[in-house]
Amino acid sequence: MPDTIKYLLDESRIPKFWYNLIADLPSPPPPVLHPGTKQPVGPDDLAPLFPMSLIQQEVTTEREVEIPGPVREVYKQWRPTPLFRARRLEQALDTPARIYYKYEGVSPAGSHKPNTAVAQAFYNREAGIRKITTETGAGQWGSALAFAGALFGIQIDVYMVRVSYQQKPYRRALMESYGARCVPSPSNETASGRAILAQRADHPGSLGIAISEAVELAAQRDDTKYALGSVLNHVLLHQTVLGQECVGQMEMADDYPDIVIGCTGGGSNFAGIAFPYLGAQLRGGKAVRIIAVEPSACPSLTRGRYAYDFGDTAHLTPLTKMHTLGSTFTPPGFHAGGLRYHGMAPLVSHVKELGLIEARAYQQTACFAAGVQFARTEGILPAPEANHAVRAAIDEALRCREDGVSRAILFNLCGHGHFDMQAYIDYFSGKLADLEYDEAELAMALAGLPSLG
Ligand SMILES: *Cc1c(COP(=O)(O)O)cnc(C)c1O
């Protein structure tokens, strides 16, 4: 076998369907509830925010959803993405493990996010939508949607968490280069933003607040919809394009993963790589250990409660049952901005409850150490979020060494870190500290969970 396997980037291998895990689950996830009536929402309740085609994908139980031709055409620019065997990392770890990684950093925005951004922009254009509002934390989602909006002629307004807006001017410049408008959140443009600013004029913002602002604006206008970059079923569905590619690529390598790993913010890149394998297992295929990795400072899967909660701070969204730290929880300022959401995708939460996946949490310095080791062996500098998956992959490979067993480990290298160099600068200068969330704040946020009684 060659030292590094790079598979043919043959566009005929781009999947023709997205894979819907719900079709293979032993029980469906709990229904989404209306915040007022506490009854299951219908398609009409979501119509102010999303085009009907995406609402249908949100609730479909079909196993396969066809990828529209124009979306596949755009995917061809960077899909299929490469799958690499991490030979040099294996050697450095002196492990019998076979480590593989899927690299999503080759997309124009540098992460997996365009997989859903392109699809969402396409369906909105088909529905005659002129403008999409959205939130972004670190700026990955905002740049992906800005790119997709430019391709499909849709104006994109991005509400960017204020602290990231100040810390990450390059991500903002990228969004503006694609033609998007980028507004620091909380802003004066919405009632929810003004309410927060009235309490605290220098509020650093949070994803929950930025979502409230974007949702509020989209709900007010017929030609404007809202887009979310993670969490929702249709977003996870679109990301399965990458995991299905892995299935084919691992077959070409004549191997099958024993362990599949992804980092989890809202759960979409993890679902993308894990769900096709989980589905195969549920249909009678080989059992795979699937590991979701999250930051210790925002540990929704490992420390959150599985309960109905709002997706945003101003409580404008429907209620979904998920692992949550409470919608008012504000995590401390660690560097993996894409992993700072208070909740977890309902579908990822559901499979965690069913015992079909494992979850673990890591502190950020251990993750950066893993990312630097990865860069020094494989040459790709991972995004701080992706470092969580790298950490878990390395730890599993080291366990293979201890156990004297060769296992195949597949992880998602969901993005590159080229816009996150300040985080690496801080790491190298010893300024990066491990952060603990405030237990009292978590207790308060959990005490504020909506009552369904
Ligand atoms: C947004 C983002 C994440 C977190 O989002 P998920 O929906 O959990 O995938 C992780 N990594 C990167 C590179 C991101 O841009």
Short mmCIF file of N, CA, C and O and ligand atoms in Angstrom, two decimals, residues 111-113 140 230 263-269 338-339 383 385 414-415, ligand 1:
data_model
loop_
_atom_site.label_atom_id
_atom_site.label_comp_id
_atom_site.label_asym_id
_atom_site.label_seq_id
_atom_site.Cartn_x
_atom_site.Cartn_y
_atom_site.Cartn_z
N SER A 111 -14.65 24.55 5.02
CA SER A 111 -15.24 23.59 5.95
C SER A 111 -16.34 22.80 5.25
O SER A 111 -16.61 22.99 4.06
N HIS A 112 -17.01 21.94 6.03
CA HIS A 112 -18.13 21.16 5.52
C HIS A 112 -19.37 22.00 5.28
O HIS A 112 -20.32 21.56 4.64
N LYS A 113 -19.44 23.22 5.80
CA LYS A 113 -20.69 23.99 5.82
C LYS A 113 -21.29 24.27 4.44
O LYS A 113 -22.52 24.31 4.31
N GLN A 140 -17.69 30.65 10.18
CA GLN A 140 -17.65 29.57 9.19
C GLN A 140 -18.98 29.46 8.45
O GLN A 140 -19.02 29.37 7.23
N SER A 230 -26.69 24.31 11.25
CA SER A 230 -26.50 23.04 11.95
C SER A 230 -27.82 22.64 12.60
O SER A 230 -28.86 23.22 12.30
N CYS A 263 -16.34 15.93 15.63
CA CYS A 263 -16.57 16.91 16.69
C CYS A 263 -18.02 17.38 16.59
O CYS A 263 -18.63 17.31 15.53
N THR A 264 -18.56 17.83 17.73
CA THR A 264 -19.96 18.25 17.73
C THR A 264 -20.14 19.65 18.32
O THR A 264 -19.83 19.90 19.48
N GLY A 265 -20.66 20.55 17.48
CA GLY A 265 -21.12 21.86 17.93
C GLY A 265 -22.63 21.77 17.96
O GLY A 265 -23.27 21.60 19.00
N GLY A 266 -23.24 21.85 16.79
CA GLY A 266 -24.67 21.57 16.67
C GLY A 266 -24.92 20.16 16.19
O GLY A 266 -26.04 19.67 16.20
N GLY A 267 -23.87 19.48 15.73
CA GLY A 267 -23.97 18.07 15.38
C GLY A 267 -23.95 17.74 13.89
O GLY A 267 -24.05 16.56 13.53
N SER A 268 -23.76 18.74 13.00
CA SER A 268 -23.99 18.43 11.58
C SER A 268 -22.82 17.70 10.91
O SER A 268 -23.03 16.78 10.13
N ASN A 269 -21.57 18.11 11.18
CA ASN A 269 -20.46 17.40 10.51
C ASN A 269 -20.32 15.99 11.08
O ASN A 269 -19.99 15.05 10.37
N GLY A 338 -17.10 27.45 16.75
CA GLY A 338 -18.17 26.67 16.14
C GLY A 338 -18.77 25.64 17.09
O GLY A 338 -19.73 24.96 16.74
N LEU A 339 -18.20 25.50 18.28
CA LEU A 339 -18.72 24.49 19.22
C LEU A 339 -19.34 25.16 20.45
O LEU A 339 -19.37 24.58 21.53
N ALA A 383 -8.95 23.27 11.82
CA ALA A 383 -9.73 24.28 12.54
C ALA A 383 -9.76 23.87 14.02
O ALA A 383 -9.70 22.69 14.35
N GLU A 385 -12.13 23.61 15.99
CA GLU A 385 -13.23 22.66 16.22
C GLU A 385 -12.78 21.25 15.86
O GLU A 385 -12.97 20.29 16.62
N CYS A 414 -13.08 18.42 9.58
CA CYS A 414 -14.20 19.15 9.00
C CYS A 414 -13.83 20.53 8.47
O CYS A 414 -14.62 21.15 7.77
N GLY A 415 -12.61 21.03 8.80
CA GLY A 415 -12.25 22.34 8.26
C GLY A 415 -10.79 22.65 8.54
O GLY A 415 -10.18 22.06 9.43
C1 LIG B 1 -19.50 25.07 12.33
C2 LIG B 1 -18.37 24.15 12.50
C3 LIG B 1 -18.42 23.10 13.44
C4 LIG B 1 -19.56 22.87 14.35
O1 LIG B 1 -20.78 22.62 13.73
P1 LIG B 1 -21.40 21.16 13.56
O2 LIG B 1 -22.77 21.43 13.09
O3 LIG B 1 -21.36 20.48 14.90
O4 LIG B 1 -20.57 20.46 12.56
C5 LIG B 1 -17.33 22.26 13.53
N1 LIG B 1 -16.25 22.44 12.77
C6 LIG B 1 -16.17 23.41 11.85
C7 LIG B 1 -14.92 23.54 11.02
C8 LIG B 1 -17.23 24.30 11.68
O5 LIG B 1 -17.16 25.27 10.77
#
